[in-house]
mmCIF file of C-alpha atoms in Angstrom:
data_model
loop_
_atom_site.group_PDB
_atom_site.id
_atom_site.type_symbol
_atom_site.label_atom_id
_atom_site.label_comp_id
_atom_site.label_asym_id
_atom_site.label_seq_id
_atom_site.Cartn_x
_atom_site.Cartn_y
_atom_site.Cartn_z
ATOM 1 C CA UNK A 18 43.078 -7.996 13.036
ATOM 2 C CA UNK A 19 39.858 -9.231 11.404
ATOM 3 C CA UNK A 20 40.669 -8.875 7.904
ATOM 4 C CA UNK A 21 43.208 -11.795 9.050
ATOM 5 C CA UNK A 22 41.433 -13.820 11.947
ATOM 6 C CA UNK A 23 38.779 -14.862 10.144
ATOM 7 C CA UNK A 24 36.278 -13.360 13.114
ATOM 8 C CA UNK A 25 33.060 -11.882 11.602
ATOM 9 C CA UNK A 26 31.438 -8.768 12.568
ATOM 10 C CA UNK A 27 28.555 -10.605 14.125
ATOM 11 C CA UNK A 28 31.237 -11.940 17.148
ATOM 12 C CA UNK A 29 30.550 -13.785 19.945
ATOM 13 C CA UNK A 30 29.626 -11.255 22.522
ATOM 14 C CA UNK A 31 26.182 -11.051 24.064
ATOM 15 C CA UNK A 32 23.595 -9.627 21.923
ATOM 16 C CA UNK A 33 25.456 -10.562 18.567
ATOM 17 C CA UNK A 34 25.166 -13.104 15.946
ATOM 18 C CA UNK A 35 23.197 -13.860 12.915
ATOM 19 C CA UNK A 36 19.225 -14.912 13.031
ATOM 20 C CA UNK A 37 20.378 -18.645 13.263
ATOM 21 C CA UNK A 38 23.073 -18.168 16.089
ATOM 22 C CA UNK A 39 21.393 -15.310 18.324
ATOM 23 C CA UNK A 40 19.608 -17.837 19.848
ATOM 24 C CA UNK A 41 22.655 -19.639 21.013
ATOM 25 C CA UNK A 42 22.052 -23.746 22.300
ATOM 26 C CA UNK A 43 18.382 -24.305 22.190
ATOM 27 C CA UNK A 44 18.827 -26.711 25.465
ATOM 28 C CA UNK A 45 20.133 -23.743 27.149
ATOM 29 C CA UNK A 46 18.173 -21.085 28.999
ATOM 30 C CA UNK A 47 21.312 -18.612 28.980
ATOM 31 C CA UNK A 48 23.194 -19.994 26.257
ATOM 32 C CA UNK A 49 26.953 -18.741 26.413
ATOM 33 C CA UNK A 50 26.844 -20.401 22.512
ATOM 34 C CA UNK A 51 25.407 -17.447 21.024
ATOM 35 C CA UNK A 52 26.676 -15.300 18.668
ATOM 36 C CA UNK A 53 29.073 -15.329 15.700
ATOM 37 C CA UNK A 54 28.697 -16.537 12.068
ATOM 38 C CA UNK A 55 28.214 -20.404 11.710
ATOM 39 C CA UNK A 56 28.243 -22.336 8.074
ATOM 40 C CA UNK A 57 24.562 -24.263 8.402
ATOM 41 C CA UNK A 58 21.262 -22.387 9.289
ATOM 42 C CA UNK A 59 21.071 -25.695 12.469
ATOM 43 C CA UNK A 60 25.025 -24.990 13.418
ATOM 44 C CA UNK A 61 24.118 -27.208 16.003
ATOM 45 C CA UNK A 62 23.305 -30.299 14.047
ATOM 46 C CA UNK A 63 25.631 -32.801 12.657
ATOM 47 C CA UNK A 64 24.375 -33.749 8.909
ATOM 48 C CA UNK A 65 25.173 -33.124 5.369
ATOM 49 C CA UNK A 66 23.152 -29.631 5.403
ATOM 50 C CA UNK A 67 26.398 -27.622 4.761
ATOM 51 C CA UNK A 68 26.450 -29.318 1.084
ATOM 52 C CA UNK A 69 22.868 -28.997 0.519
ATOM 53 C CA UNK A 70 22.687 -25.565 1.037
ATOM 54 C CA UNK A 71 25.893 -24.343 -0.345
ATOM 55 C CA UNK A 72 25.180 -21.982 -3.389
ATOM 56 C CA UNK A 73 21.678 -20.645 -1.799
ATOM 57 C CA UNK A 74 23.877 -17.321 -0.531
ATOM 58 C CA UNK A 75 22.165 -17.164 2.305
ATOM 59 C CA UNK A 76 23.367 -14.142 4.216
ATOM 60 C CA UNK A 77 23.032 -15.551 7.721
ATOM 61 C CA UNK A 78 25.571 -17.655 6.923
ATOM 62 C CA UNK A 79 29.370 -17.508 5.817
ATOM 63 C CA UNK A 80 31.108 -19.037 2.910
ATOM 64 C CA UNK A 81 35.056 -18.411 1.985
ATOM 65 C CA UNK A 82 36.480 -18.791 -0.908
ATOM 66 C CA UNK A 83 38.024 -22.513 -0.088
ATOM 67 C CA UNK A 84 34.494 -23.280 0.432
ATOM 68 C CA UNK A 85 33.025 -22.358 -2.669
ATOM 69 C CA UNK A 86 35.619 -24.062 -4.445
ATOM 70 C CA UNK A 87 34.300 -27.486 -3.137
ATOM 71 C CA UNK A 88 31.814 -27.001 -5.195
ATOM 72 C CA UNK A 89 33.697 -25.212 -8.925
ATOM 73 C CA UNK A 90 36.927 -27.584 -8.970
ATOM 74 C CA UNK A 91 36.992 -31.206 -10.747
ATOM 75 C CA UNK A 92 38.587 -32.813 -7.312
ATOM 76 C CA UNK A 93 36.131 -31.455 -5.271
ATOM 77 C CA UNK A 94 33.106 -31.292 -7.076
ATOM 78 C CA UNK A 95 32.558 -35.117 -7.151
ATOM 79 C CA UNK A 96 32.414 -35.621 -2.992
ATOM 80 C CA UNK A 97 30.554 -32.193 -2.307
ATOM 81 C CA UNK A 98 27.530 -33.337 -4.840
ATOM 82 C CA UNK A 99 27.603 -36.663 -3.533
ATOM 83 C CA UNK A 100 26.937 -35.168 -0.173
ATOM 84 C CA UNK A 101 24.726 -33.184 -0.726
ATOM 85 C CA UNK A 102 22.621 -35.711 -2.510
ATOM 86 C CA UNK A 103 23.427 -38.706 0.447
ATOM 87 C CA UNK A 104 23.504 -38.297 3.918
ATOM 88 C CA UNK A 105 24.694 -40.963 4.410
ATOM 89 C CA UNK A 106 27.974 -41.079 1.887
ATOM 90 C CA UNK A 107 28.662 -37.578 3.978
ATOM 91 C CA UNK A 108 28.982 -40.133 7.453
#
């Protein structure tokens, strides 16, 4: 089943998670938010992070293949280093 759900070994139960989504919602005292694997070290914050860190291999956080191949092929390439480089283009 996980080899094909995409769920990570982290999950979602209590206790679990990586050191960026342990902590769960930071508004909430008993955050039911905590736990698996997100894609930005602030999973909870809407900007262009995701592009600006992509390529740092950071092992807190997961990358697929279809997301490392924003940044290798031609059509790609072209919108994932303009996000990364403006916010704002990413909005």
């Amino acid at each position: 089943f996980a080899d094909r759900s995409g769920t990570v070994a982290e999950g979602s139960a209590a206790g679990q998670g990586t050191a960026y989504t342990k902590r769960g919602a930071a508004e909430g005292q008993k955050s039911l938010s905590s736990g698996g694997r997100s894609w930005t070290k602030n999973w909870l914050v809407f900007d262009n992070s995701y592009f600006t860190d992509m390529g740092n291999n950071d092992p807190e956080v997961i990358y697929f293949p279809t997301d490392t191949v924003l940044q290798t092929d031609a059509g790609f390439k072209v919108h994932c280093e303009r996000f990364a480089k403006d916010q704002a283009a990413f909005f």
